[in-house]
Short mmCIF file of C-alpha atoms in Angstrom, two decimals:
data_model
loop_
_atom_site.label_atom_id
_atom_site.label_comp_id
_atom_site.label_asym_id
_atom_site.label_seq_id
_atom_site.Cartn_x
_atom_site.Cartn_y
_atom_site.Cartn_z
CA UNK A 141 54.79 95.70 27.72
CA UNK A 142 54.78 92.40 29.56
CA UNK A 143 57.20 89.53 29.83
CA UNK A 144 56.01 85.98 29.98
CA UNK A 145 57.75 83.25 32.00
CA UNK A 146 58.77 80.29 29.87
CA UNK A 147 57.75 76.79 30.99
CA UNK A 148 60.49 74.86 32.75
CA UNK A 149 59.62 71.30 33.61
CA UNK A 150 62.27 70.25 36.11
CA UNK A 151 64.71 71.67 38.65
CA UNK A 152 68.48 71.21 38.53
CA UNK A 153 68.11 68.55 41.20
CA UNK A 154 65.49 66.68 39.17
CA UNK A 155 62.41 67.94 41.00
CA UNK A 156 59.33 69.44 39.33
CA UNK A 157 57.04 72.02 40.86
CA UNK A 158 53.56 72.35 39.41
CA UNK A 159 52.23 74.94 41.82
CA UNK A 160 53.65 78.44 42.11
CA UNK A 161 51.80 80.83 44.39
CA UNK A 162 51.12 84.48 43.68
CA UNK A 163 53.66 85.75 46.22
CA UNK A 164 56.49 83.87 44.53
CA UNK A 165 55.54 85.23 41.11
CA UNK A 166 55.39 88.73 42.54
CA UNK A 167 58.86 88.26 44.00
CA UNK A 168 60.23 87.03 40.69
CA UNK A 169 58.68 89.74 38.59
CA UNK A 170 59.34 92.52 41.12
CA UNK A 171 63.01 91.56 41.30
CA UNK A 172 63.18 92.27 37.55
CA UNK A 173 61.77 95.76 38.13
CA UNK A 174 59.06 95.25 35.50
CA UNK A 175 56.72 98.18 34.98
CA UNK A 176 53.05 98.01 35.80
CA UNK A 177 51.03 95.87 38.18
CA UNK A 178 51.57 92.12 38.41
CA UNK A 179 48.59 89.84 37.74
CA UNK A 180 48.83 86.08 37.51
CA UNK A 181 46.36 85.97 34.61
CA UNK A 182 48.58 87.99 32.30
CA UNK A 183 51.53 85.58 32.51
CA UNK A 184 51.90 82.12 31.00
CA UNK A 185 53.26 80.10 33.90
CA UNK A 186 53.55 76.30 33.89
CA UNK A 187 56.38 75.65 36.28
CA UNK A 188 59.42 77.44 37.76
CA UNK A 189 62.62 76.13 39.26
CA UNK A 190 63.22 78.13 42.43
CA UNK A 191 65.07 78.25 45.67
CA UNK A 192 63.04 81.07 46.93
CA UNK A 193 64.71 83.43 49.62
CA UNK A 194 64.12 87.13 48.85
CA UNK A 195 65.43 86.76 45.32
CA UNK A 196 68.62 88.54 44.22
CA UNK A 197 69.97 88.49 40.65
CA UNK A 198 73.15 86.50 40.43
CA UNK A 199 74.29 86.57 36.81
CA UNK A 200 73.01 86.35 33.25
CA UNK A 201 74.20 83.16 31.64
CA UNK A 202 73.25 82.30 28.03
CA UNK A 203 69.92 84.04 28.11
CA UNK A 204 68.93 82.73 31.55
CA UNK A 205 68.66 84.92 34.62
CA UNK A 206 70.00 83.04 37.62
CA UNK A 207 68.97 83.63 41.19
CA UNK A 208 70.41 82.55 44.46
CA UNK A 209 68.43 82.06 47.62
CA UNK A 210 67.11 79.76 50.33
CA UNK A 211 63.43 79.01 50.77
CA UNK A 212 61.49 75.91 51.67
CA UNK A 213 64.89 74.29 52.42
CA UNK A 214 65.60 73.83 48.67
CA UNK A 215 69.36 74.16 48.71
CA UNK A 216 70.17 74.49 45.00
CA UNK A 217 70.59 77.09 42.29
CA UNK A 218 67.51 78.10 40.38
CA UNK A 219 67.17 79.42 36.85
CA UNK A 220 64.20 81.21 35.37
CA UNK A 221 64.21 81.73 31.62
CA UNK A 222 62.15 84.73 30.68
CA UNK A 223 60.75 84.83 27.19
CA UNK A 224 60.10 88.09 25.47
CA UNK A 225 56.57 89.46 25.26
CA UNK A 226 54.21 88.22 22.58
CA UNK A 227 54.88 90.48 19.62
CA UNK A 228 53.27 91.09 16.27
CA UNK A 229 55.44 91.70 13.21
CA UNK A 230 54.71 95.42 13.58
CA UNK A 231 55.96 95.48 17.18
CA UNK A 232 59.54 96.22 18.12
CA UNK A 233 61.27 96.02 21.48
CA UNK A 234 62.18 99.60 21.92
CA UNK A 235 61.52 99.49 25.69
CA UNK A 236 64.54 100.95 27.52
CA UNK A 237 66.35 98.31 29.51
CA UNK A 238 64.97 95.41 27.42
CA UNK A 239 67.56 93.70 25.26
CA UNK A 240 66.89 91.84 22.06
CA UNK A 241 65.17 88.50 22.59
CA UNK A 242 63.16 89.87 25.52
CA UNK A 243 65.93 89.47 28.10
CA UNK A 244 65.78 92.38 30.53
CA UNK A 245 68.94 94.45 30.86
CA UNK A 246 69.44 95.23 34.51
CA UNK A 247 72.50 97.39 33.92
CA UNK A 248 70.57 100.66 34.14
CA UNK A 249 68.04 99.46 36.70
CA UNK A 250 70.21 98.20 39.55
CA UNK A 251 71.09 101.02 41.94
CA UNK A 252 74.69 102.11 41.83
CA UNK A 253 76.86 101.12 44.73
CA UNK A 254 77.69 104.04 46.96
CA UNK A 255 80.70 104.01 49.29
CA UNK A 256 79.90 104.02 52.95
CA UNK A 257 80.25 107.33 54.62
CA UNK A 258 82.74 107.19 57.43
CA UNK A 259 81.32 108.26 60.71
CA UNK A 260 83.05 111.31 62.08
CA UNK A 261 85.33 110.49 64.98
CA UNK A 262 83.94 111.55 68.34
CA UNK A 263 85.41 114.84 69.40
CA UNK A 264 87.21 115.10 72.72
CA UNK A 265 85.11 117.23 75.08
CA UNK A 266 88.30 118.49 76.73
CA UNK A 267 89.79 121.22 74.50
CA UNK A 268 93.42 120.97 73.52
CA UNK A 269 95.38 123.30 75.83
CA UNK A 270 97.13 126.09 74.03
CA UNK A 271 100.70 127.17 74.59
CA UNK A 272 100.75 130.56 76.31
CA UNK A 273 103.38 133.08 75.33
CA UNK A 274 106.53 132.57 77.40
CA UNK A 275 107.32 135.85 79.19
CA UNK A 276 110.86 137.20 79.19
CA UNK A 277 113.03 136.69 82.28
CA UNK A 278 112.24 139.09 85.14
CA UNK A 279 114.35 141.96 86.33
CA UNK A 280 116.49 140.33 89.02
CA UNK A 281 117.02 143.60 90.87
CA UNK A 282 113.35 143.56 91.87
CA UNK A 283 113.45 140.05 93.38
CA UNK A 284 114.13 138.99 96.95
CA UNK A 285 115.50 135.47 96.81
CA UNK A 286 114.31 132.94 99.38
CA UNK A 287 114.08 129.22 99.96
CA UNK A 288 110.99 127.87 98.11
CA UNK A 289 108.13 126.55 100.23
CA UNK A 290 104.69 125.04 99.86
CA UNK A 291 101.96 127.66 99.41
CA UNK A 292 98.98 125.62 98.17
CA UNK A 293 97.47 124.79 101.55
CA UNK A 294 93.78 124.82 100.62
CA UNK A 295 91.44 124.44 97.65
CA UNK A 296 91.17 128.23 97.51
CA UNK A 297 94.97 128.51 97.21
CA UNK A 298 94.84 126.06 94.33
CA UNK A 299 92.22 128.14 92.52
CA UNK A 300 94.38 131.23 92.95
CA UNK A 301 97.33 129.41 91.44
CA UNK A 302 95.33 128.27 88.39
CA UNK A 303 94.36 131.88 87.68
CA UNK A 304 97.85 133.28 88.25
CA UNK A 305 100.64 134.20 85.82
CA UNK A 306 102.79 131.48 87.41
CA UNK A 307 100.42 128.82 86.06
CA UNK A 308 100.82 130.25 82.56
CA UNK A 309 104.59 130.41 83.07
CA UNK A 310 104.83 126.71 83.91
CA UNK A 311 102.55 125.66 81.02
CA UNK A 312 104.33 127.86 78.47
CA UNK A 313 107.75 126.58 79.52
CA UNK A 314 106.87 122.86 79.36
CA UNK A 315 104.86 123.15 76.13
CA UNK A 316 107.54 125.37 74.62
CA UNK A 317 110.07 122.61 75.23
CA UNK A 318 107.63 120.14 73.67
CA UNK A 319 107.21 122.17 70.50
CA UNK A 320 110.96 122.65 70.13
CA UNK A 321 111.54 118.93 69.45
CA UNK A 322 108.81 118.27 66.86
CA UNK A 323 110.14 115.70 64.35
CA UNK A 324 113.62 115.83 65.91
CA UNK A 325 115.66 112.82 67.00
CA UNK A 326 118.16 112.83 69.84
CA UNK A 327 121.06 112.25 67.46
CA UNK A 328 120.07 115.39 65.52
CA UNK A 329 121.79 117.50 68.21
CA UNK A 330 125.55 117.49 67.79
CA UNK A 331 128.00 118.22 70.58
CA UNK A 332 129.30 121.23 68.67
CA UNK A 333 125.81 122.80 68.79
CA UNK A 334 125.58 122.78 72.60
CA UNK A 335 125.97 126.06 74.47
CA UNK A 336 128.30 126.29 77.46
CA UNK A 337 125.47 126.32 80.07
CA UNK A 338 124.04 123.13 78.53
CA UNK A 339 127.46 121.48 78.65
CA UNK A 340 127.75 122.49 82.32
CA UNK A 341 124.37 120.97 83.15
CA UNK A 342 125.42 117.73 81.46
CA UNK A 343 128.58 117.67 83.59
CA UNK A 344 126.44 118.12 86.72
CA UNK A 345 124.35 115.10 85.72
CA UNK A 346 127.51 113.10 85.02
CA UNK A 347 128.77 113.93 88.52
CA UNK A 348 125.41 112.84 89.96
CA UNK A 349 125.75 109.48 88.25
CA UNK A 350 129.25 109.08 89.68
CA UNK A 351 127.98 109.80 93.20
CA UNK A 352 125.35 107.11 92.76
CA UNK A 353 127.91 104.55 91.66
CA UNK A 354 130.15 105.51 94.58
CA UNK A 355 127.31 104.86 97.06
CA UNK A 356 126.38 101.19 96.68
CA UNK A 357 123.16 100.05 98.39
CA UNK A 358 123.09 98.05 101.61
CA UNK A 359 122.12 94.41 101.54
CA UNK A 360 118.46 94.30 102.55
CA UNK A 361 118.06 90.53 102.52
CA UNK A 362 115.79 90.49 99.49
CA UNK A 363 113.54 93.36 100.56
CA UNK A 364 111.92 95.15 97.65
CA UNK A 365 111.29 98.43 99.48
CA UNK A 366 113.51 101.51 99.29
CA UNK A 367 117.14 101.19 100.32
CA UNK A 368 118.19 103.62 103.07
CA UNK A 369 121.56 104.23 101.41
CA UNK A 370 119.59 106.52 99.09
CA UNK A 371 119.69 109.12 101.84
CA UNK A 372 123.49 109.01 101.89
CA UNK A 373 123.47 109.56 98.13
CA UNK A 374 121.23 112.63 98.49
CA UNK A 375 123.47 114.04 101.21
CA UNK A 376 126.46 113.77 98.85
CA UNK A 377 124.48 115.52 96.12
CA UNK A 378 123.58 118.41 98.44
CA UNK A 379 127.21 118.89 99.35
CA UNK A 380 127.97 119.61 95.69
CA UNK A 381 125.24 122.21 95.16
CA UNK A 382 127.38 125.27 95.80
CA UNK A 383 130.16 124.00 93.54
CA UNK A 384 127.79 122.97 90.73
CA UNK A 385 125.88 126.25 90.68
CA UNK A 386 129.08 128.23 90.82
CA UNK A 387 130.05 126.62 87.50
CA UNK A 388 126.77 127.99 86.17
CA UNK A 389 127.75 131.49 87.23
CA UNK A 390 125.71 131.62 90.47
CA UNK A 391 127.67 132.73 93.51
CA UNK A 392 125.03 134.53 95.62
CA UNK A 393 124.17 132.15 98.51
CA UNK A 394 120.53 133.26 98.51
CA UNK A 395 120.19 132.53 94.79
CA UNK A 396 121.88 129.15 95.17
CA UNK A 397 119.65 128.27 98.15
CA UNK A 398 116.51 128.99 96.12
CA UNK A 399 117.54 127.29 92.87
CA UNK A 400 119.16 124.24 94.47
CA UNK A 401 115.95 123.40 96.35
CA UNK A 402 114.31 122.36 93.08
CA UNK A 403 117.34 120.29 92.09
CA UNK A 404 117.34 118.64 95.53
CA UNK A 405 113.72 117.57 94.98
CA UNK A 406 114.50 116.21 91.50
CA UNK A 407 116.02 112.89 92.59
CA UNK A 408 113.31 111.63 94.95
CA UNK A 409 112.00 112.04 98.48
CA UNK A 410 114.55 111.50 101.23
CA UNK A 411 112.15 110.32 103.92
CA UNK A 412 109.86 108.05 101.90
CA UNK A 413 112.63 106.89 99.52
CA UNK A 414 110.26 107.21 96.59
CA UNK A 415 110.15 108.96 93.25
CA UNK A 416 107.34 110.10 90.99
CA UNK A 417 106.32 112.47 88.27
CA UNK A 418 106.24 115.32 90.79
CA UNK A 419 109.99 115.00 91.30
CA UNK A 420 110.41 114.94 87.53
CA UNK A 421 108.46 118.22 87.40
CA UNK A 422 110.85 119.72 89.98
CA UNK A 423 113.74 119.07 87.60
CA UNK A 424 111.90 121.04 84.92
CA UNK A 425 111.33 123.83 87.46
CA UNK A 426 115.08 123.87 88.14
CA UNK A 427 115.62 124.45 84.42
CA UNK A 428 112.90 127.12 84.49
CA UNK A 429 114.79 128.90 87.28
CA UNK A 430 117.92 128.90 85.11
CA UNK A 431 115.84 130.43 82.32
CA UNK A 432 114.51 133.08 84.71
CA UNK A 433 118.10 133.87 85.64
CA UNK A 434 118.98 134.20 81.91
CA UNK A 435 121.54 131.41 82.14
CA UNK A 436 119.78 129.44 79.42
CA UNK A 437 117.75 130.92 76.55
CA UNK A 438 115.10 129.86 74.05
CA UNK A 439 117.87 128.76 71.69
CA UNK A 440 118.77 126.04 74.21
CA UNK A 441 115.27 124.55 74.43
CA UNK A 442 115.84 121.76 71.91
CA UNK A 443 119.11 120.73 73.56
CA UNK A 444 117.48 120.86 77.00
CA UNK A 445 115.01 118.18 75.93
CA UNK A 446 117.08 115.99 73.62
CA UNK A 447 120.34 116.06 75.57
CA UNK A 448 119.77 117.35 79.13
CA UNK A 449 116.44 115.72 79.92
CA UNK A 450 117.47 112.54 78.12
CA UNK A 451 120.60 112.38 80.28
CA UNK A 452 118.52 113.06 83.40
CA UNK A 453 116.37 110.03 82.55
CA UNK A 454 119.47 107.83 82.27
CA UNK A 455 120.66 109.01 85.69
CA UNK A 456 117.25 108.42 87.27
CA UNK A 457 117.02 104.92 85.79
CA UNK A 458 120.29 104.14 87.54
CA UNK A 459 119.14 105.69 90.85
CA UNK A 460 115.80 103.88 90.74
CA UNK A 461 117.36 100.48 90.05
CA UNK A 462 120.17 100.98 92.60
CA UNK A 463 118.10 102.10 95.59
CA UNK A 464 114.76 100.48 94.72
CA UNK A 465 112.91 103.78 94.86
CA UNK A 466 109.22 103.18 95.48
CA UNK A 467 106.64 104.69 93.12
CA UNK A 468 105.23 107.94 94.54
CA UNK A 469 101.67 106.71 94.07
CA UNK A 470 100.04 103.62 92.68
CA UNK A 471 101.45 103.26 89.15
CA UNK A 472 102.12 106.98 88.94
CA UNK A 473 99.73 109.89 88.88
CA UNK A 474 98.97 109.45 85.18
CA UNK A 475 98.86 105.65 85.14
CA UNK A 476 101.40 105.55 82.30
CA UNK A 477 104.50 104.55 84.20
CA UNK A 478 105.60 103.99 87.79
CA UNK A 479 107.90 107.01 87.73
CA UNK A 480 107.93 109.24 84.63
CA UNK A 481 105.50 111.16 82.44
CA UNK A 482 107.37 113.78 80.41
CA UNK A 483 109.24 111.23 78.21
CA UNK A 484 105.86 110.36 76.70
CA UNK A 485 104.95 114.01 76.09
CA UNK A 486 108.32 114.94 74.58
CA UNK A 487 108.61 111.58 72.80
CA UNK A 488 105.22 111.91 71.10
CA UNK A 489 106.26 115.33 69.83
CA UNK A 490 109.47 113.83 68.41
CA UNK A 491 107.43 111.29 66.43
CA UNK A 492 104.65 113.69 65.43
CA UNK A 493 105.03 113.26 61.62
CA UNK A 494 107.31 110.23 61.41
CA UNK A 495 106.93 108.47 58.04
CA UNK A 496 106.86 104.86 59.25
CA UNK A 497 107.01 104.60 63.06
CA UNK A 498 103.38 104.40 64.18
CA UNK A 499 101.89 104.19 67.69
CA UNK A 500 101.58 100.42 67.19
CA UNK A 501 105.35 100.18 66.81
CA UNK A 502 105.82 100.08 70.58
CA UNK A 503 104.83 96.40 70.41
CA UNK A 504 107.69 95.58 68.01
CA UNK A 505 110.88 94.69 69.86
CA UNK A 506 113.10 95.31 66.83
CA UNK A 507 111.71 98.84 66.44
CA UNK A 508 112.31 99.58 70.12
CA UNK A 509 115.84 98.26 69.89
CA UNK A 510 116.74 100.15 66.71
CA UNK A 511 115.09 103.51 67.40
CA UNK A 512 114.85 103.60 71.20
CA UNK A 513 118.10 105.55 71.44
CA UNK A 514 116.77 108.32 69.19
CA UNK A 515 113.20 108.70 70.41
CA UNK A 516 112.33 109.04 74.09
CA UNK A 517 108.88 107.47 73.77
CA UNK A 518 110.28 104.25 72.32
CA UNK A 519 113.31 104.27 74.60
CA UNK A 520 111.23 104.60 77.73
CA UNK A 521 108.81 101.87 76.65
CA UNK A 522 111.83 99.62 76.18
CA UNK A 523 113.03 100.52 79.68
CA UNK A 524 109.60 99.81 81.16
CA UNK A 525 109.59 96.39 79.47
CA UNK A 526 113.03 95.62 80.88
CA UNK A 527 111.97 96.35 84.48
CA UNK A 528 108.87 94.17 84.66
CA UNK A 529 108.55 90.58 85.83
CA UNK A 530 105.95 89.66 83.22
CA UNK A 531 105.98 90.04 79.46
CA UNK A 532 103.50 92.18 77.59
CA UNK A 533 102.46 95.82 77.79
CA UNK A 534 98.83 94.92 78.19
CA UNK A 535 99.63 93.17 81.47
CA UNK A 536 102.02 95.57 83.19
CA UNK A 537 101.14 98.88 81.43
CA UNK A 538 97.54 98.66 80.14
CA UNK A 539 97.23 102.41 79.56
CA UNK A 540 100.27 102.45 77.29
CA UNK A 541 98.80 99.47 75.48
CA UNK A 542 95.46 101.28 75.01
CA UNK A 543 97.14 104.46 73.79
CA UNK A 544 99.00 102.49 71.11
CA UNK A 545 95.69 102.02 69.26
CA UNK A 546 95.55 105.75 68.45
CA UNK A 547 95.62 106.53 64.74
CA UNK A 548 98.40 109.10 64.87
CA UNK A 549 101.07 110.57 67.10
CA UNK A 550 99.19 113.86 66.91
CA UNK A 551 96.34 112.38 68.94
CA UNK A 552 98.78 110.98 71.47
CA UNK A 553 100.67 114.27 71.79
CA UNK A 554 97.42 116.16 72.27
CA UNK A 555 96.29 113.66 74.88
CA UNK A 556 99.55 114.03 76.78
CA UNK A 557 99.09 117.80 76.86
CA UNK A 558 95.60 117.36 78.30
CA UNK A 559 96.98 114.95 80.91
CA UNK A 560 99.67 117.36 82.00
CA UNK A 561 97.15 120.12 82.60
CA UNK A 562 94.25 118.12 84.02
CA UNK A 563 96.10 115.41 85.95
CA UNK A 564 98.96 117.50 87.35
CA UNK A 565 98.45 121.22 87.47
CA UNK A 566 94.72 120.99 88.18
CA UNK A 567 94.94 118.25 90.83
CA UNK A 568 95.17 119.49 94.42
CA UNK A 569 96.78 116.29 95.84
CA UNK A 570 99.65 116.76 93.39
CA UNK A 571 100.10 120.51 93.45
CA UNK A 572 99.98 120.76 97.25
CA UNK A 573 103.67 119.71 97.19
CA UNK A 574 104.64 122.34 94.60
CA UNK A 575 107.24 124.84 95.80
CA UNK A 576 107.12 128.62 95.29
CA UNK A 577 109.94 131.13 95.63
CA UNK A 578 110.81 134.41 93.96
CA UNK A 579 111.66 133.01 90.50
CA UNK A 580 108.46 130.91 90.48
CA UNK A 581 106.25 133.18 92.61
CA UNK A 582 103.06 132.35 94.43
CA UNK A 583 99.87 134.23 93.59
CA UNK A 584 98.82 137.10 95.77
CA UNK A 585 96.51 135.96 98.55
CA UNK A 586 97.83 132.39 98.80
CA UNK A 587 98.38 131.00 102.27
CA UNK A 588 101.79 131.01 103.91
CA UNK A 589 103.13 128.30 106.12
CA UNK A 590 104.07 128.84 109.72
CA UNK A 591 107.67 130.10 109.67
CA UNK A 592 108.42 127.60 112.45
CA UNK A 593 107.21 124.75 110.21
CA UNK A 594 109.53 122.89 107.90
CA UNK A 595 110.00 124.34 104.48
CA UNK A 596 109.51 121.28 102.37
CA UNK A 597 108.87 117.58 102.28
CA UNK A 598 112.54 116.79 102.84
CA UNK A 599 111.92 117.28 106.56
CA UNK A 600 109.11 114.77 106.86
CA UNK A 601 111.40 112.19 108.38
CA UNK A 602 112.43 114.69 111.02
CA UNK A 603 109.03 116.21 111.76
CA UNK A 604 107.12 112.95 111.58
CA UNK A 605 103.97 114.42 110.01
CA UNK A 606 102.88 117.03 107.49
CA UNK A 607 99.46 118.53 106.76
CA UNK A 608 98.19 117.59 103.30
CA UNK A 609 94.88 117.38 101.43
CA UNK A 610 93.19 114.35 99.93
CA UNK A 611 91.36 114.26 96.58
CA UNK A 612 88.29 115.94 98.10
CA UNK A 613 90.29 118.83 99.48
CA UNK A 614 89.96 117.66 103.11
CA UNK A 615 92.92 118.46 105.34
CA UNK A 616 94.54 115.54 107.12
CA UNK A 617 97.89 114.64 108.65
CA UNK A 618 100.20 112.60 106.46
CA UNK A 619 102.36 110.04 108.27
CA UNK A 620 105.58 109.35 106.34
CA UNK A 621 105.24 105.60 106.90
CA UNK A 622 101.48 105.40 106.46
CA UNK A 623 99.09 104.55 103.66
CA UNK A 624 97.76 108.02 102.83
CA UNK A 625 95.70 108.20 99.66
CA UNK A 626 97.06 111.67 98.93
CA UNK A 627 100.45 110.28 97.99
CA UNK A 628 99.31 106.85 96.92
CA UNK A 629 99.63 103.52 98.69
CA UNK A 630 103.11 102.63 99.80
CA UNK A 631 104.04 99.80 97.44
CA UNK A 632 107.35 98.16 96.57
CA UNK A 633 108.87 98.85 93.20
CA UNK A 634 108.34 96.35 90.38
CA UNK A 635 111.83 97.35 89.30
CA UNK A 636 113.09 96.11 92.66
CA UNK A 637 111.22 92.84 92.21
CA UNK A 638 112.84 92.34 88.82
CA UNK A 639 116.31 93.11 90.17
CA UNK A 640 115.86 90.66 93.05
CA UNK A 641 114.79 87.97 90.59
CA UNK A 642 117.92 88.57 88.55
CA UNK A 643 120.13 88.37 91.65
CA UNK A 644 118.60 85.01 92.51
CA UNK A 645 118.96 83.74 88.98
CA UNK A 646 115.22 83.70 88.43
CA UNK A 647 113.79 85.04 85.21
CA UNK A 648 116.95 86.46 83.68
CA UNK A 649 116.43 87.30 80.03
CA UNK A 650 113.24 85.28 79.79
CA UNK A 651 110.29 86.93 81.48
CA UNK A 652 107.46 84.72 82.61
CA UNK A 653 104.33 84.96 80.55
CA UNK A 654 100.82 85.44 81.87
CA UNK A 655 98.62 82.34 81.31
CA UNK A 656 96.53 82.51 78.11
CA UNK A 657 98.70 85.29 76.71
#
């Protein structure tokens, strides 16, 4: 059955076209999905009003099929009225898809719209690290307590550590703390729920804050590098170690000497007057030692993160701003923050299934102000913003800005776990400063330092130099005042720059903006 094309003498713009070529007819007829071959001789064609681009049906209006298109620069709508096929009285239009009057019904002939299939998100080639089972505390009668020292002195030592039970112990403890605060806010822990050891640790941190306030910094004439009064503060802290650990039930001098070494390394390096995520890790190792000594238990894990570690961050913010501690590395090992990492790991776990706070919320000042006190991730972002001399995460913390585009907190939390394993525990330049004792033992076969050498990095200012390894595992001598790549370039703190601006009355509450921001 064939459809003829009715004669139309003029276009909507008043033009007439007497010549229609075969290709145009084929396009018109083919667009109607007519059956059978198309031959010019079988159609009565006198003139057609067209625009011409590959023709698409637009709408059926009063028996006319309208098309839209652009061809031959004719910029107007075109209508083609299609008459029904020549019929005899005995013929009926029973052709499927052909309505009465010969007007084709395209309802059943136009392909149905199919939703686009979403491309699967690219999978991360680095598997998500699992949480090993946390072993029970050891039998203390089998241990010989000693002052912790560095034992990772070569790439081979590092490989031994990664395959040792101590590696699993560290990972299980940190990830166990992370999992204990899933979907929990800081205010969810009440004072009445705290155990006595947790209360004692909080009192120790309160005393540390008081010592900082009682040791004001020297006037450095506007210098933004570390203030040497920081060393006086650390000396006061060390004098309290025996008293503090006695309140925790530790009276054996050998035990106190081992455990207090990790706490001593938790507030920064005495010689370089800097602080980084490695010192933060030492604080967690101090808590791990208390777990190994059965002073704290698994039941305290949630309080250790939400109350103890949160309080430790407050103390360190004060110490950093008071003594202008320099970043231990260029923008931190992980590139997230100048000083800290674990607030982002624990904080992402807190927000894992939050109903309305999304990763993008870190750009909303009202959200940071309202919820920063309950969620470490938001609170630390707010602190980072307050310590910079320019406004905008994308300028002073581009990695945090990039991470905020993640679709869920689950992706961020998983990424933070990968960072902790790959960028800390598996990096020789970082782990070469890790300390091993009896509670956190070294693997069998690891090197031992010369007993005449200094036990830890606290003595760098006295010894003048320490053997370390760069990123390629090559041994070299680290000068405490040098520019060694192993510990990052010695740079002044941006926090110090901001504080100096405030002292001079520059900036204040209004941070300068980057041009074109």
